[in-house]
Amino acid sequence: MFKTGDYVVKPNTGVCRIEDIVQMDLTGTGIKDYYRLYPVSDSRSVLYVTVDADRTRLRAAMNRDEAMDFIRSIPHID
């Protein structure tokens, strides 16, 4: 489970910041926990993703050091 403040990557949206974890009934099937996401590229948008689906719809974003290590490894990839 991700935490408030984490950065995640959402397909078709890109990098988002988890601003909060809220309880809502968006589908009429009962109250569930949702991540409230703000896309980094558009801070006016708000997205909600169920906490239950976090592993299929979200992945952790790389931090700067991880990204730089990956970039340095590119010349060595077959």
mmCIF file of N, CA, C and O in Angstrom:
data_model
loop_
_atom_site.group_PDB
_atom_site.id
_atom_site.type_symbol
_atom_site.label_atom_id
_atom_site.label_comp_id
_atom_site.label_asym_id
_atom_site.label_seq_id
_atom_site.Cartn_x
_atom_site.Cartn_y
_atom_site.Cartn_z
ATOM 1 N N MET A 1 0.843 -1.179 0.000
ATOM 2 C CA MET A 1 0.000 0.000 0.000
ATOM 3 C C MET A 1 0.889 1.243 0.000
ATOM 4 O O MET A 1 1.888 1.300 0.703
ATOM 5 N N PHE A 2 0.502 2.214 -0.803
ATOM 6 C CA PHE A 2 1.241 3.461 -0.854
ATOM 7 C C PHE A 2 0.787 4.380 0.280
ATOM 8 O O PHE A 2 -0.240 4.152 0.897
ATOM 9 N N LYS A 3 1.573 5.441 0.513
ATOM 10 C CA LYS A 3 1.266 6.381 1.586
ATOM 11 C C LYS A 3 1.024 7.767 0.991
ATOM 12 O O LYS A 3 1.461 8.066 -0.114
ATOM 13 N N THR A 4 0.390 8.613 1.779
ATOM 14 C CA THR A 4 0.226 10.003 1.404
ATOM 15 C C THR A 4 1.609 10.610 1.176
ATOM 16 O O THR A 4 2.520 10.394 1.958
ATOM 17 N N GLY A 5 1.755 11.328 0.067
ATOM 18 C CA GLY A 5 3.032 11.940 -0.272
ATOM 19 C C GLY A 5 3.852 11.136 -1.259
ATOM 20 O O GLY A 5 4.804 11.659 -1.841
ATOM 21 N N ASP A 6 3.522 9.864 -1.461
ATOM 22 C CA ASP A 6 4.253 9.040 -2.418
ATOM 23 C C ASP A 6 3.963 9.509 -3.841
ATOM 24 O O ASP A 6 2.873 10.012 -4.140
ATOM 25 N N TYR A 7 4.947 9.301 -4.717
ATOM 26 C CA TYR A 7 4.761 9.548 -6.141
ATOM 27 C C TYR A 7 4.592 8.202 -6.821
ATOM 28 O O TYR A 7 5.340 7.257 -6.540
ATOM 29 N N VAL A 8 3.592 8.111 -7.685
ATOM 30 C CA VAL A 8 3.287 6.872 -8.387
ATOM 31 C C VAL A 8 3.118 7.172 -9.872
ATOM 32 O O VAL A 8 2.912 8.321 -10.264
ATOM 33 N N VAL A 9 3.198 6.118 -10.683
ATOM 34 C CA VAL A 9 2.947 6.246 -12.111
ATOM 35 C C VAL A 9 1.640 5.547 -12.415
ATOM 36 O O VAL A 9 1.452 4.377 -12.062
ATOM 37 N N LYS A 10 0.723 6.273 -13.043
ATOM 38 C CA LYS A 10 -0.572 5.721 -13.448
ATOM 39 C C LYS A 10 -0.598 5.659 -14.968
ATOM 40 O O LYS A 10 -0.333 6.656 -15.631
ATOM 41 N N PRO A 11 -0.887 4.471 -15.540
ATOM 42 C CA PRO A 11 -0.949 4.370 -17.002
ATOM 43 C C PRO A 11 -1.887 5.418 -17.591
ATOM 44 O O PRO A 11 -2.931 5.733 -17.019
ATOM 45 N N ASN A 12 -1.514 5.945 -18.738
ATOM 46 C CA ASN A 12 -2.271 6.964 -19.484
ATOM 47 C C ASN A 12 -2.334 8.318 -18.793
ATOM 48 O O ASN A 12 -2.945 9.239 -19.316
ATOM 49 N N THR A 13 -1.753 8.452 -17.615
ATOM 50 C CA THR A 13 -1.767 9.730 -16.908
ATOM 51 C C THR A 13 -0.357 10.206 -16.632
ATOM 52 O O THR A 13 -0.052 11.372 -16.792
ATOM 53 N N GLY A 14 0.498 9.302 -16.184
ATOM 54 C CA GLY A 14 1.876 9.661 -15.854
ATOM 55 C C GLY A 14 2.089 9.737 -14.357
ATOM 56 O O GLY A 14 1.388 9.095 -13.571
ATOM 57 N N VAL A 15 3.041 10.553 -13.953
ATOM 58 C CA VAL A 15 3.422 10.646 -12.543
ATOM 59 C C VAL A 15 2.370 11.448 -11.778
ATOM 60 O O VAL A 15 1.943 12.514 -12.209
ATOM 61 N N CYS A 16 1.973 10.897 -10.639
ATOM 62 C CA CYS A 16 0.986 11.538 -9.763
ATOM 63 C C CYS A 16 1.496 11.510 -8.331
ATOM 64 O O CYS A 16 2.258 10.631 -7.951
ATOM 65 N N ARG A 17 1.018 12.463 -7.551
ATOM 66 C CA ARG A 17 1.327 12.498 -6.124
ATOM 67 C C ARG A 17 0.072 12.073 -5.367
ATOM 68 O O ARG A 17 -1.018 12.571 -5.649
ATOM 69 N N ILE A 18 0.239 11.156 -4.410
ATOM 70 C CA ILE A 18 -0.876 10.754 -3.564
ATOM 71 C C ILE A 18 -1.054 11.820 -2.493
ATOM 72 O O ILE A 18 -0.183 11.998 -1.644
ATOM 73 N N GLU A 19 -2.129 12.553 -2.571
ATOM 74 C CA GLU A 19 -2.396 13.638 -1.633
ATOM 75 C C GLU A 19 -3.143 13.171 -0.390
ATOM 76 O O GLU A 19 -3.048 13.786 0.657
ATOM 77 N N ASP A 20 -3.923 12.097 -0.543
ATOM 78 C CA ASP A 20 -4.725 11.649 0.587
ATOM 79 C C ASP A 20 -5.256 10.258 0.299
ATOM 80 O O ASP A 20 -5.276 9.808 -0.850
ATOM 81 N N ILE A 21 -5.683 9.573 1.331
ATOM 82 C CA ILE A 21 -6.415 8.317 1.211
ATOM 83 C C ILE A 21 -7.766 8.580 1.850
ATOM 84 O O ILE A 21 -7.846 8.939 3.028
ATOM 85 N N VAL A 22 -8.832 8.452 1.047
ATOM 86 C CA VAL A 22 -10.171 8.818 1.499
ATOM 87 C C VAL A 22 -11.117 7.634 1.373
ATOM 88 O O VAL A 22 -10.881 6.712 0.603
ATOM 89 N N GLN A 23 -12.198 7.687 2.135
ATOM 90 C CA GLN A 23 -13.226 6.663 2.061
ATOM 91 C C GLN A 23 -14.439 7.254 1.360
ATOM 92 O O GLN A 23 -14.932 8.319 1.740
ATOM 93 N N MET A 24 -14.893 6.551 0.304
ATOM 94 C CA MET A 24 -16.039 7.021 -0.470
ATOM 95 C C MET A 24 -16.798 5.826 -1.031
ATOM 96 O O MET A 24 -16.275 4.720 -1.097
ATOM 97 N N ASP A 25 -18.018 6.100 -1.479
ATOM 98 C CA ASP A 25 -18.829 5.113 -2.195
ATOM 99 C C ASP A 25 -19.069 5.658 -3.593
ATOM 100 O O ASP A 25 -20.089 6.269 -3.869
ATOM 101 N N LEU A 26 -18.110 5.453 -4.482
ATOM 102 C CA LEU A 26 -18.214 5.982 -5.847
ATOM 103 C C LEU A 26 -19.051 5.104 -6.768
ATOM 104 O O LEU A 26 -19.571 5.575 -7.766
ATOM 105 N N THR A 27 -19.159 3.825 -6.454
ATOM 106 C CA THR A 27 -19.837 2.890 -7.357
ATOM 107 C C THR A 27 -21.190 2.425 -6.852
ATOM 108 O O THR A 27 -21.868 1.662 -7.538
ATOM 109 N N GLY A 28 -21.574 2.842 -5.670
ATOM 110 C CA GLY A 28 -22.842 2.397 -5.108
ATOM 111 C C GLY A 28 -22.795 1.008 -4.499
ATOM 112 O O GLY A 28 -23.821 0.416 -4.195
ATOM 113 N N THR A 29 -21.605 0.467 -4.322
ATOM 114 C CA THR A 29 -21.448 -0.882 -3.773
ATOM 115 C C THR A 29 -20.876 -0.881 -2.364
ATOM 116 O O THR A 29 -20.498 -1.921 -1.855
ATOM 117 N N GLY A 30 -20.794 0.285 -1.758
ATOM 118 C CA GLY A 30 -20.267 0.375 -0.405
ATOM 119 C C GLY A 30 -19.039 1.254 -0.341
ATOM 120 O O GLY A 30 -18.419 1.580 -1.354
ATOM 121 N N ILE A 31 -18.690 1.613 0.857
ATOM 122 C CA ILE A 31 -17.555 2.502 1.077
ATOM 123 C C ILE A 31 -16.242 1.741 0.895
ATOM 124 O O ILE A 31 -16.081 0.638 1.413
ATOM 125 N N LYS A 32 -15.337 2.339 0.125
ATOM 126 C CA LYS A 32 -14.008 1.766 -0.103
ATOM 127 C C LYS A 32 -12.968 2.860 0.117
ATOM 128 O O LYS A 32 -13.268 4.043 0.057
ATOM 129 N N ASP A 33 -11.719 2.428 0.316
ATOM 130 C CA ASP A 33 -10.598 3.366 0.419
ATOM 131 C C ASP A 33 -10.093 3.689 -0.983
ATOM 132 O O ASP A 33 -9.927 2.792 -1.819
ATOM 133 N N TYR A 34 -9.843 4.983 -1.219
ATOM 134 C CA TYR A 34 -9.337 5.451 -2.500
ATOM 135 C C TYR A 34 -8.123 6.346 -2.281
ATOM 136 O O TYR A 34 -8.076 7.096 -1.309
ATOM 137 N N TYR A 35 -7.170 6.251 -3.220
ATOM 138 C CA TYR A 35 -6.087 7.221 -3.262
ATOM 139 C C TYR A 35 -6.618 8.446 -4.004
ATOM 140 O O TYR A 35 -7.215 8.317 -5.072
ATOM 141 N N ARG A 36 -6.383 9.631 -3.465
ATOM 142 C CA ARG A 36 -6.676 10.868 -4.189
ATOM 143 C C ARG A 36 -5.360 11.307 -4.816
ATOM 144 O O ARG A 36 -4.401 11.636 -4.123
ATOM 145 N N LEU A 37 -5.317 11.294 -6.143
ATOM 146 C CA LEU A 37 -4.095 11.572 -6.894
ATOM 147 C C LEU A 37 -4.183 12.903 -7.611
ATOM 148 O O LEU A 37 -5.234 13.258 -8.148
ATOM 149 N N TYR A 38 -3.062 13.600 -7.641
ATOM 150 C CA TYR A 38 -2.933 14.823 -8.427
ATOM 151 C C TYR A 38 -1.814 14.599 -9.433
ATOM 152 O O TYR A 38 -0.657 14.413 -9.039
ATOM 153 N N PRO A 39 -2.140 14.589 -10.731
ATOM 154 C CA PRO A 39 -1.092 14.436 -11.744
ATOM 155 C C PRO A 39 -0.089 15.587 -11.664
ATOM 156 O O PRO A 39 -0.484 16.747 -11.524
ATOM 157 N N VAL A 40 1.183 15.278 -11.741
ATOM 158 C CA VAL A 40 2.227 16.290 -11.676
ATOM 159 C C VAL A 40 2.101 17.253 -12.865
ATOM 160 O O VAL A 40 2.338 18.442 -12.735
ATOM 161 N N SER A 41 1.678 16.736 -14.023
ATOM 162 C CA SER A 41 1.591 17.558 -15.227
ATOM 163 C C SER A 41 0.347 18.446 -15.268
ATOM 164 O O SER A 41 0.256 19.331 -16.111
ATOM 165 N N ASP A 42 -0.618 18.212 -14.378
ATOM 166 C CA ASP A 42 -1.853 19.002 -14.379
ATOM 167 C C ASP A 42 -2.415 19.038 -12.969
ATOM 168 O O ASP A 42 -3.253 18.222 -12.601
ATOM 169 N N SER A 43 -1.966 19.985 -12.172
ATOM 170 C CA SER A 43 -2.349 20.033 -10.757
ATOM 171 C C SER A 43 -3.827 20.374 -10.547
ATOM 172 O O SER A 43 -4.325 20.276 -9.435
ATOM 173 N N ARG A 44 -4.549 20.759 -11.613
ATOM 174 C CA ARG A 44 -5.979 21.049 -11.474
ATOM 175 C C ARG A 44 -6.828 19.790 -11.550
ATOM 176 O O ARG A 44 -7.996 19.807 -11.184
ATOM 177 N N SER A 45 -6.255 18.700 -12.044
ATOM 178 C CA SER A 45 -6.985 17.436 -12.150
ATOM 179 C C SER A 45 -6.882 16.649 -10.852
ATOM 180 O O SER A 45 -5.882 16.737 -10.145
ATOM 181 N N VAL A 46 -7.919 15.887 -10.561
ATOM 182 C CA VAL A 46 -7.934 14.998 -9.406
ATOM 183 C C VAL A 46 -8.402 13.632 -9.891
ATOM 184 O O VAL A 46 -9.388 13.530 -10.619
ATOM 185 N N LEU A 47 -7.686 12.587 -9.496
ATOM 186 C CA LEU A 47 -8.041 11.220 -9.867
ATOM 187 C C LEU A 47 -8.226 10.395 -8.609
ATOM 188 O O LEU A 47 -7.584 10.655 -7.591
ATOM 189 N N TYR A 48 -9.086 9.401 -8.690
ATOM 190 C CA TYR A 48 -9.299 8.481 -7.574
ATOM 191 C C TYR A 48 -9.072 7.063 -8.067
ATOM 192 O O TYR A 48 -9.613 6.662 -9.100
ATOM 193 N N VAL A 49 -8.260 6.310 -7.331
ATOM 194 C CA VAL A 49 -7.973 4.912 -7.636
ATOM 195 C C VAL A 49 -8.164 4.124 -6.357
ATOM 196 O O VAL A 49 -7.660 4.512 -5.300
ATOM 197 N N THR A 50 -8.875 3.003 -6.442
ATOM 198 C CA THR A 50 -9.104 2.211 -5.237
ATOM 199 C C THR A 50 -7.780 1.669 -4.691
ATOM 200 O O THR A 50 -6.889 1.296 -5.448
ATOM 201 N N VAL A 51 -7.677 1.656 -3.396
ATOM 202 C CA VAL A 51 -6.488 1.119 -2.737
ATOM 203 C C VAL A 51 -6.339 -0.357 -3.086
ATOM 204 O O VAL A 51 -5.228 -0.854 -3.272
ATOM 205 N N ASP A 52 -7.457 -1.067 -3.234
ATOM 206 C CA ASP A 52 -7.420 -2.492 -3.586
ATOM 207 C C ASP A 52 -6.747 -2.739 -4.930
ATOM 208 O O ASP A 52 -6.151 -3.780 -5.136
ATOM 209 N N ALA A 53 -6.867 -1.795 -5.847
ATOM 210 C CA ALA A 53 -6.335 -1.974 -7.195
ATOM 211 C C ALA A 53 -4.964 -1.334 -7.374
ATOM 212 O O ALA A 53 -4.483 -1.215 -8.489
ATOM 213 N N ASP A 54 -4.318 -0.936 -6.290
ATOM 214 C CA ASP A 54 -3.072 -0.182 -6.432
ATOM 215 C C ASP A 54 -1.991 -0.938 -7.189
ATOM 216 O O ASP A 54 -1.225 -0.360 -7.922
ATOM 217 N N ARG A 55 -1.913 -2.236 -7.052
ATOM 218 C CA ARG A 55 -0.835 -2.981 -7.703
ATOM 219 C C ARG A 55 -1.066 -3.144 -9.208
ATOM 220 O O ARG A 55 -0.125 -3.344 -9.949
ATOM 221 N N THR A 56 -2.295 -3.080 -9.664
ATOM 222 C CA THR A 56 -2.572 -3.242 -11.085
ATOM 223 C C THR A 56 -2.670 -1.908 -11.813
ATOM 224 O O THR A 56 -2.448 -1.850 -13.009
ATOM 225 N N ARG A 57 -2.979 -0.838 -11.092
ATOM 226 C CA ARG A 57 -3.180 0.454 -11.737
ATOM 227 C C ARG A 57 -2.097 1.480 -11.422
ATOM 228 O O ARG A 57 -2.046 2.520 -12.066
ATOM 229 N N LEU A 58 -1.266 1.190 -10.444
ATOM 230 C CA LEU A 58 -0.229 2.136 -10.037
ATOM 231 C C LEU A 58 1.083 1.404 -9.799
ATOM 232 O O LEU A 58 1.088 0.248 -9.389
ATOM 233 N N ARG A 59 2.180 2.112 -10.042
ATOM 234 C CA ARG A 59 3.492 1.585 -9.640
ATOM 235 C C ARG A 59 4.281 2.742 -9.056
ATOM 236 O O ARG A 59 4.030 3.905 -9.364
ATOM 237 N N ALA A 60 5.199 2.415 -8.198
ATOM 238 C CA ALA A 60 6.018 3.450 -7.566
ATOM 239 C C ALA A 60 6.880 4.145 -8.613
ATOM 240 O O ALA A 60 7.419 3.499 -9.515
ATOM 241 N N ALA A 61 6.978 5.448 -8.500
ATOM 242 C CA ALA A 61 7.841 6.221 -9.389
ATOM 243 C C ALA A 61 9.282 6.118 -8.894
ATOM 244 O O ALA A 61 9.525 5.994 -7.696
ATOM 245 N N MET A 62 10.225 6.167 -9.834
ATOM 246 C CA MET A 62 11.639 6.157 -9.460
ATOM 247 C C MET A 62 12.006 7.486 -8.806
ATOM 248 O O MET A 62 11.495 8.530 -9.207
ATOM 249 N N ASN A 63 12.906 7.420 -7.851
ATOM 250 C CA ASN A 63 13.451 8.673 -7.333
ATOM 251 C C ASN A 63 14.621 9.086 -8.227
ATOM 252 O O ASN A 63 14.998 8.375 -9.160
ATOM 253 N N ARG A 64 15.204 10.227 -7.960
ATOM 254 C CA ARG A 64 16.267 10.759 -8.818
ATOM 255 C C ARG A 64 17.456 9.808 -8.915
ATOM 256 O O ARG A 64 17.979 9.563 -10.004
ATOM 257 N N ASP A 65 17.888 9.262 -7.797
ATOM 258 C CA ASP A 65 19.047 8.365 -7.804
ATOM 259 C C ASP A 65 18.775 7.099 -8.618
ATOM 260 O O ASP A 65 19.632 6.639 -9.372
ATOM 261 N N GLU A 66 17.581 6.526 -8.458
ATOM 262 C CA GLU A 66 17.220 5.336 -9.231
ATOM 263 C C GLU A 66 17.195 5.643 -10.729
ATOM 264 O O GLU A 66 17.662 4.843 -11.537
ATOM 265 N N ALA A 67 16.662 6.792 -11.092
ATOM 266 C CA ALA A 67 16.605 7.175 -12.502
ATOM 267 C C ALA A 67 18.014 7.366 -13.076
ATOM 268 O O ALA A 67 18.303 6.913 -14.191
ATOM 269 N N MET A 68 18.883 8.026 -12.320
ATOM 270 C CA MET A 68 20.252 8.243 -12.804
ATOM 271 C C MET A 68 21.007 6.917 -12.944
ATOM 272 O O MET A 68 21.746 6.721 -13.914
ATOM 273 N N ASP A 69 20.816 5.989 -12.003
ATOM 274 C CA ASP A 69 21.445 4.667 -12.112
ATOM 275 C C ASP A 69 20.963 3.947 -13.369
ATOM 276 O O ASP A 69 21.750 3.322 -14.080
ATOM 277 N N PHE A 70 19.683 4.038 -13.653
ATOM 278 C CA PHE A 70 19.135 3.404 -14.849
ATOM 279 C C PHE A 70 19.723 4.029 -16.111
ATOM 280 O O PHE A 70 20.144 3.329 -17.033
ATOM 281 N N ILE A 71 19.778 5.334 -16.162
ATOM 282 C CA ILE A 71 20.327 6.027 -17.329
ATOM 283 C C ILE A 71 21.782 5.626 -17.558
ATOM 284 O O ILE A 71 22.193 5.366 -18.690
ATOM 285 N N ARG A 72 22.564 5.531 -16.479
ATOM 286 C CA ARG A 72 23.973 5.133 -16.605
ATOM 287 C C ARG A 72 24.112 3.693 -17.107
ATOM 288 O O ARG A 72 25.119 3.340 -17.717
ATOM 289 N N SER A 73 23.121 2.850 -16.843
ATOM 290 C CA SER A 73 23.208 1.443 -17.251
ATOM 291 C C SER A 73 22.809 1.217 -18.712
ATOM 292 O O SER A 73 23.072 0.152 -19.262
ATOM 293 N N ILE A 74 22.192 2.195 -19.354
ATOM 294 C CA ILE A 74 21.703 2.015 -20.721
ATOM 295 C C ILE A 74 22.787 1.568 -21.699
ATOM 296 O O ILE A 74 22.560 0.647 -22.490
ATOM 297 N N PRO A 75 23.975 2.144 -21.678
ATOM 298 C CA PRO A 75 25.000 1.692 -22.633
ATOM 299 C C PRO A 75 25.386 0.217 -22.485
ATOM 300 O O PRO A 75 25.905 -0.390 -23.419
ATOM 301 N N HIS A 76 25.098 -0.378 -21.330
ATOM 302 C CA HIS A 76 25.488 -1.757 -21.077
ATOM 303 C C HIS A 76 24.360 -2.743 -21.351
ATOM 304 O O HIS A 76 24.554 -3.949 -21.183
ATOM 305 N N ILE A 77 23.227 -2.280 -21.783
ATOM 306 C CA ILE A 77 22.093 -3.156 -22.082
ATOM 307 C C ILE A 77 22.248 -3.688 -23.498
ATOM 308 O O ILE A 77 22.474 -2.927 -24.435
ATOM 309 N N ASP A 78 22.138 -5.002 -23.647
ATOM 310 C CA ASP A 78 22.252 -5.615 -24.994
ATOM 311 C C ASP A 78 21.085 -5.238 -25.861
ATOM 312 O O ASP A 78 19.980 -5.097 -25.477
#
